[in-house]
Short mmCIF file of C-alpha atoms in Angstrom, two decimals:
data_model
loop_
_atom_site.label_atom_id
_atom_site.label_comp_id
_atom_site.label_asym_id
_atom_site.label_seq_id
_atom_site.Cartn_x
_atom_site.Cartn_y
_atom_site.Cartn_z
CA UNK J 1 -20.87 12.31 -29.14
CA UNK J 2 -19.69 9.08 -27.50
CA UNK J 3 -23.31 8.27 -26.70
CA UNK J 4 -24.20 8.74 -30.36
CA UNK J 5 -21.39 6.50 -31.58
CA UNK J 6 -22.18 3.85 -29.00
CA UNK J 7 -25.81 3.78 -30.13
CA UNK J 8 -24.53 2.83 -33.60
CA UNK J 9 -22.26 0.18 -32.11
CA UNK J 10 -25.20 -1.22 -30.12
CA UNK J 11 -27.15 -1.64 -33.36
CA UNK J 12 -24.29 -3.67 -34.83
CA UNK J 13 -23.25 -5.76 -31.80
CA UNK J 14 -25.71 -5.44 -28.90
CA UNK J 15 -24.36 -8.51 -27.09
CA UNK J 16 -20.68 -7.61 -27.35
CA UNK J 17 -19.02 -7.37 -23.93
CA UNK J 18 -16.93 -4.30 -24.77
CA UNK J 19 -19.86 -2.46 -26.32
CA UNK J 20 -21.92 -3.06 -23.17
CA UNK J 21 -18.95 -2.12 -20.97
CA UNK J 22 -18.45 1.20 -22.73
CA UNK J 23 -22.19 1.86 -22.62
CA UNK J 24 -21.98 1.30 -18.88
CA UNK J 25 -19.10 3.76 -18.58
CA UNK J 26 -21.05 6.40 -20.46
CA UNK J 27 -24.20 5.84 -18.40
CA UNK J 28 -22.11 6.01 -15.26
CA UNK J 29 -20.58 9.33 -16.33
CA UNK J 30 -24.13 10.58 -16.93
CA UNK J 31 -25.03 9.49 -13.39
CA UNK J 32 -27.55 7.03 -14.81
CA UNK J 33 -26.38 4.35 -12.41
CA UNK J 34 -29.24 1.87 -12.84
CA UNK J 35 -28.72 1.90 -16.63
CA UNK J 36 -24.96 1.61 -16.13
CA UNK J 37 -25.41 -1.43 -13.93
CA UNK J 38 -27.60 -3.12 -16.55
CA UNK J 39 -24.90 -2.58 -19.17
CA UNK J 40 -22.09 -3.82 -16.89
CA UNK J 41 -24.13 -6.91 -16.03
CA UNK J 42 -24.65 -7.61 -19.74
CA UNK J 43 -20.89 -7.24 -20.27
CA UNK J 44 -20.25 -9.72 -17.43
CA UNK J 45 -22.64 -12.23 -19.01
CA UNK J 46 -21.13 -11.79 -22.47
CA UNK J 47 -17.61 -12.26 -21.12
CA UNK J 48 -17.39 -13.84 -17.64
CA UNK J 49 -13.63 -13.15 -17.60
CA UNK J 50 -13.98 -9.38 -18.04
CA UNK J 51 -12.52 -8.19 -14.71
CA UNK J 52 -13.09 -4.51 -15.51
CA UNK J 53 -16.83 -5.13 -16.03
CA UNK J 54 -17.05 -6.75 -12.60
CA UNK J 55 -15.09 -3.86 -11.08
CA UNK J 56 -17.32 -1.22 -12.66
CA UNK J 57 -20.44 -3.14 -11.60
CA UNK J 58 -19.08 -3.05 -8.05
CA UNK J 59 -18.42 0.69 -8.30
CA UNK J 60 -21.95 1.24 -9.57
CA UNK J 61 -23.50 -0.88 -6.82
CA UNK J 62 -21.65 1.21 -4.22
CA UNK J 63 -23.09 4.38 -5.79
CA UNK J 64 -26.52 2.74 -5.56
CA UNK J 65 -25.90 2.11 -1.82
CA UNK J 66 -25.66 -1.66 -2.24
CA UNK J 67 -22.27 -2.50 -0.69
CA UNK J 68 -23.24 -6.13 0.03
CA UNK J 69 -23.93 -6.69 -3.68
CA UNK J 70 -20.76 -4.81 -4.64
CA UNK J 71 -18.64 -7.20 -2.57
CA UNK J 72 -19.43 -10.08 -4.93
CA UNK J 73 -18.46 -8.05 -8.01
CA UNK J 74 -15.22 -6.76 -6.51
CA UNK J 75 -14.34 -10.25 -5.29
CA UNK J 76 -14.85 -11.68 -8.78
CA UNK J 77 -12.70 -8.89 -10.26
CA UNK J 78 -9.87 -9.72 -7.83
CA UNK J 79 -10.19 -13.44 -8.61
CA UNK J 80 -9.96 -12.76 -12.34
CA UNK J 81 -7.13 -10.27 -11.95
CA UNK J 82 -5.31 -10.80 -8.62
CA UNK J 83 -3.12 -7.69 -9.02
CA UNK J 84 -6.09 -5.37 -9.66
CA UNK J 85 -5.32 -2.63 -7.13
CA UNK J 86 -8.49 -0.62 -7.72
CA UNK J 87 -10.66 -3.72 -7.24
CA UNK J 88 -8.96 -4.52 -3.93
CA UNK J 89 -9.46 -0.92 -2.82
CA UNK J 90 -13.13 -1.10 -3.85
CA UNK J 91 -13.55 -4.42 -2.08
CA UNK J 92 -12.16 -2.88 1.08
CA UNK J 93 -14.54 0.07 0.81
CA UNK J 94 -17.58 -2.14 0.17
CA UNK J 95 -16.72 -4.34 3.14
CA UNK J 96 -16.19 -1.25 5.28
CA UNK J 97 -19.59 0.15 4.25
CA UNK J 98 -21.16 -3.24 5.07
CA UNK J 99 -19.53 -3.13 8.54
CA UNK J 100 -17.36 -6.15 7.72
CA UNK J 101 -14.26 -4.73 9.36
CA UNK J 102 -12.03 -7.84 9.24
CA UNK J 103 -12.78 -8.36 5.55
CA UNK J 104 -12.10 -4.67 4.90
CA UNK J 105 -8.72 -5.02 6.62
CA UNK J 106 -7.84 -8.05 4.44
CA UNK J 107 -8.77 -6.24 1.22
CA UNK J 108 -6.95 -3.04 2.16
CA UNK J 109 -3.86 -5.03 3.20
CA UNK J 110 -3.79 -6.58 -0.26
CA UNK J 111 -4.21 -3.13 -1.82
CA UNK J 112 -1.28 -1.79 0.21
CA UNK J 113 0.79 -4.82 -0.76
CA UNK J 114 0.12 -4.06 -4.42
CA UNK J 115 0.87 -0.34 -4.04
CA UNK J 116 2.94 0.09 -0.94
CA UNK J 117 3.14 3.87 -1.30
CA UNK J 118 -0.54 4.71 -1.77
CA UNK J 119 -1.74 7.12 0.92
CA UNK J 120 -5.43 6.43 0.32
CA UNK J 121 -5.02 2.68 0.75
CA UNK J 122 -3.08 3.11 3.99
CA UNK J 123 -5.56 5.64 5.38
CA UNK J 124 -8.46 3.31 4.58
CA UNK J 125 -6.57 0.38 6.13
CA UNK J 126 -6.03 2.45 9.25
CA UNK J 127 -9.73 3.35 9.42
CA UNK J 128 -10.64 -0.35 9.16
CA UNK J 129 -8.12 -1.28 11.86
CA UNK J 130 -9.75 1.31 14.14
CA UNK J 131 -13.08 -0.46 13.73
CA UNK J 132 -11.69 -3.94 14.51
CA UNK J 133 -10.27 -2.44 16.95
CA UNK J 134 -6.53 -2.74 16.54
CA UNK J 135 -5.19 0.67 17.50
CA UNK J 136 -1.51 -0.22 17.20
CA UNK J 137 -1.87 -1.29 13.56
CA UNK J 138 -4.20 1.62 12.93
CA UNK J 139 -1.66 4.15 14.17
CA UNK J 140 1.10 2.59 12.08
CA UNK J 141 -1.05 2.69 8.93
CA UNK J 142 -2.04 6.32 9.58
CA UNK J 143 1.61 7.28 9.94
CA UNK J 144 2.42 5.64 6.62
CA UNK J 145 -0.55 7.36 4.99
CA UNK J 146 0.66 10.74 6.28
CA UNK J 147 4.20 10.02 5.11
CA UNK J 148 3.04 9.12 1.60
CA UNK J 149 0.63 12.02 1.28
CA UNK J 150 3.31 14.51 2.32
CA UNK J 151 5.66 13.24 -0.39
CA UNK J 152 3.40 14.94 -2.91
CA UNK J 153 4.57 18.58 -3.20
CA UNK J 154 0.97 19.76 -3.64
CA UNK J 155 -0.53 17.69 -0.84
CA UNK J 156 -3.69 18.82 0.90
CA UNK J 157 -2.65 20.08 4.33
CA UNK J 158 -6.16 19.62 5.74
CA UNK J 159 -6.17 15.98 4.70
CA UNK J 160 -2.74 15.45 6.26
CA UNK J 161 -3.92 17.13 9.47
CA UNK J 162 -6.98 14.86 9.49
CA UNK J 163 -4.77 11.79 9.17
CA UNK J 164 -2.53 12.98 12.00
CA UNK J 165 -5.52 13.69 14.22
CA UNK J 166 -6.85 10.17 13.66
CA UNK J 167 -3.45 8.70 14.54
#
């Protein structure tokens, strides 16, 4: 139904940033990643200050196995919105996938600064530190990740065990 309504919106305002952004979200949910990327890129052109469009373009590029290209989109999203936790996390992941360990560490450190109780961010930071290698910082980040994950009453014990084994 959303697809149907968006088709009507596209007929009215095909160059509107939000219309293109929402089209991208729908195409992404349909796993039509190439089409989603086209829509997100149109949203970025229509509104060069639309941080969420840059973030979603980065997410889509990662799904298309283009982490190098995703880095630019995530970076722009973090420049437009410096406290954008998800964009920092995505930037860390894209840098990690591109084997840019130091840059991954920097992005994940910013993500953990923004949300200093996020287990995923600390686990990813620890993984990046292992690649640098900086085992002391890696162990500390793994311990924090385990601490934060165990605070959730329904935490996944296998995931916690995995974190402990890495530490």
